[in-house]
Amino acid sequence: MTTPTAVAAARRQDLAPRKRWPYRKHAVGLLFLLPATALICLFTLVPFAQAILLSFQEWDGISPDTPWVGLENYERVFGDQVFWESMKNVLAFAVIGFFIGNAISLGMAMAVHKARRARSFFRTAYYIPGVFSVVVIGLMWGWLYEPSVGIINRLLVSIGLEGLQQNWLGDPALALGSVAVTFVWYHWGFGFILFLAGLQDIPAEQYEAASLDGARAWAKFRYVTWPHLVPVTTIVGLLSLLGALQIFGTVQVLTNGGPGYHTMVPTLVIYTEAFTSHRYGVAAAMSVIFGGALVLLALIQLGLTQRRSRS
Amino acid sequence: MLAEQYEEETGVVVTVDTPGPADYVAKLQAAAQANDMPDVYTAVGATDMAPFYKAGWALRLDDELADGWSDNFTPAVLELTAFPEGNPLEVPAGSYAAYWELATFGLLVQPETAGIDAANPPTTIDEMIDEFNDGTFSVAASLTPSLLQSYASNYMTDEEINATFTGDAPWTTDAWENTFQLLVDLTEGGVIANDALPGGSDDNPTVEKSFFNIQDTGAIFDGSWAVAVAKTTAPDFTDYVSMVLPAASDGDYEPRSPGVTGRGAAVNAKGDHVDEALAFVKWLTEPEQQKVFVDEAGMIPTNPELLDSLAVPDQIAGMASAIGDIQIVPVQLTADVNDAIIRGSQSIVLGEKTVEQVLEEVQTAQDQSS
Amino acid sequence: MVISTESTSTRAVVTGVPRPPRTEQAGRRRRKWGAEQVLLYALLIFAALTALFPIFFLLTGSLMSLQELYRGASLLPTELLWGNYATAWVEGNLAVYLTNSLIYTLTSVLGILIVSSLAGYALARLEFWGKNVFMFVILAVLIIPAPAMFIAQYKLLIGFGLTNSPVGYVLVMITAGIPVATLIMRSFFVNQPKDLEEAAALDGASSFTIFARVILPLARPGLAAVAVIQGLGVWNEYLMALVLFRDDNLMPVQRGLTSFVNSETPQEQILLAATAISVVPVIILYLLAQKQIVQGLGAGALK
């Protein structure tokens, strides 16, 4: 252990200032935060402020002048049906990603936690999908979902369920669900690892005690596992909710928002508005509205989990 | 490769930077922002390039063209690539890029799978729909604007189509309704594969794959470049023909394929080497160099001499024949209208929307584009 | 506004000290080896199969010819074309791009670790003005959608003359990683026992000394967790690199992959081979850090 010598060294260095400057502790705290604050201000807040400014301007991305247009961009966004339809779709993705995605993450974490052998194998396997770039994910799932020779439909035929064959990405009733399946498959490993870590931290004695009290599996989950996991759930819930709301790559490679606008999401609308239609002002206005909605949702979600953890 | 040859011939060193095609425009935009545009850059579709031209990043080539350079191009190409006065992209009138590739559109058909007689192909759309096997035809959602523009020439002159694209004429006309009716007819005729148009960022590669590689689709609507793709992915599959889209039974005009320019180049007007860059682009469009593109990449060239003497592979003959009478519609659809047509077409095929509804939406998109 | 992260448990587990073996628990489980475990393993293996499918797809596809891959008739290559890997390595310029990616990832992660552990510690342990404001800012930044800032970020870097420079790129990557990393580090420090720090403080050590000599050495598991989570993000970033670097030789590995994405001259089999090569470092990093992570998070992060 190096600690005792470290402390001794520290003592020697810091004996001098007996009478301390009264604002010292504030200064120290702010100093600790200085690097993070500087970077965030410079590379996040300043650009975001510029984006807000841009939402009142007109710009094609290249021209040197950006004329002021007042609220015109916002009026346009409010009249834009596609944008609002995409907001509805992304709510569906958020609900699926949040509830189903996290249920799978948590369920699998509990399963691995219970397993006796090959735990580290499963831990690694479940992390694998997340390491691939979205281009490869698109290639692979496109191949799985392909209506005539795709693996899923061929599998259905081979087990005699021809009737269940579908045009997974082409049928408006199924497209959003299919994309969501890919999305959840791609991302559940992240939550899984955090939940697993949380589970490993629950002291075994508490389960023992519950067992002695005659608690069944559900009761143990409800009164031992769940309360211990609340903090993990808060962060995983927040991150997965934000992740699902900002879904982009998966949609773009699989359906590009189609068929029609059935899988259109705001990030894709914003991206197209900026990079295809060259209307950066409108795209900025959409970002501001969308960003505002996200902040609101995140606050609600945090509020709910906080109340739950208090009770 | 051509750059090296040029260096040998002239001593001018050409450094080539090649970002992936998907990222090209973003990359170029970044370069423009940083005031660091290359001396020569590839020109893709007019919609993507317009902001660069507007901001003065491209040399106006009209004087050079008038001064003899135009002999290297077939007149249709020059008409297609010149920005006319008052174009909706708001680019000052003129030509800003030189193109060495031309593309047309048509059908690629595997006669047996599709169920037609190659010696006696259908001449009208109605015949085609009757003869095609069920579920044998496919077109990528992203190519529906070209399909519809092709078919529109049955009912409208090039000027009328052009006027709609510029926003001077409405979309909600009988002629356009007849045009979009094609999608309804194809759907009701049951010929569309899987009853839907493939979408996604890779939709056309998917369609080409189902035709050339998996070979379960009998006919697709595609651009002439598809033959070059097939050369790499399915060199053994040559048992197909290309043909122009059959005429409408109730059309007023001979149908004509849209012509689009493929690869070309623009010269950076603010660059340090404007003259050298211009000389290089001129050199690239000469017959000898265009010949290299034809041989290597299977492109349809823009040089009239080459076009006349072009020994096209059999499979592309049908499409290449369309070059003689392509549509001269210099204005391209705006991104919004293009998108509205793609999504509207998908909805029509799915039976979710009527032709009238989709045309209304396209009109809204047109009005928004300004 | 604050995330509720205070631990409800009063237990103090010092990281690095092995926990007592869970003999009772293991014993109870041994008794239950039966239908339940069989079902459990069926589920685990099924999930592993679906999760490992891309590896299978990648490895088989990367050894096929393009025609075979496109035809999609069989899952296994008829002939193993190892040459695809050589092509990927050479044409994808992977030697250069992989080196670049390693440098960017390592420096960015190091930067994120330093900045976020400082910030996380301050938020967890120190009392000062504006702490709650900063907490709010971190959360808000986490929420702002990336496309909203992308263009403006880029314009800003032009202003600083930091385009086409690894410094500009790494700074942006560090900033992008700060919010999540700071939240995790904060939770980690909140759950660390205070005894050692208090002892050091009584001895008159300054906050910085305590941080550098006492806190950081104990925070290794938390740092490992942050490193793996953030490392993956930097490794897979592409859009910013694309617009920032004009010099192709500065590009990260994702650039090497996109050179095989081309609808006119498709090379999907090479793309798969290049992808297989490019994920190896990430998987190695994960395997190395896996123990640390699970231990690190388990030892208190995220509580």
XYZ file of C-alpha atoms in Angstrom, chain A residues 39 44-45 63 67 94-95 106 152 170 174 176 183 185 197 224 309:
17
model
C -14.174 22.243 -22.774
C -20.684 22.342 -26.706
C -22.376 25.416 -25.305
C -22.754 30.847 -48.821
C -29.699 36.645 -43.634
C -38.444 5.346 -27.195
C -41.159 3.239 -25.565
C -32.025 -6.566 -16.871
C -35.791 -15.059 -41.449
C -41.576 -3.002 -46.637
C -44.119 -4.115 -39.469
C -41.120 0.230 -37.310
C -32.031 -1.291 -32.550
C -30.440 -6.062 -30.483
C -22.434 -4.820 -12.220
C -34.110 -7.056 -2.492
C -36.393 5.876 -5.185
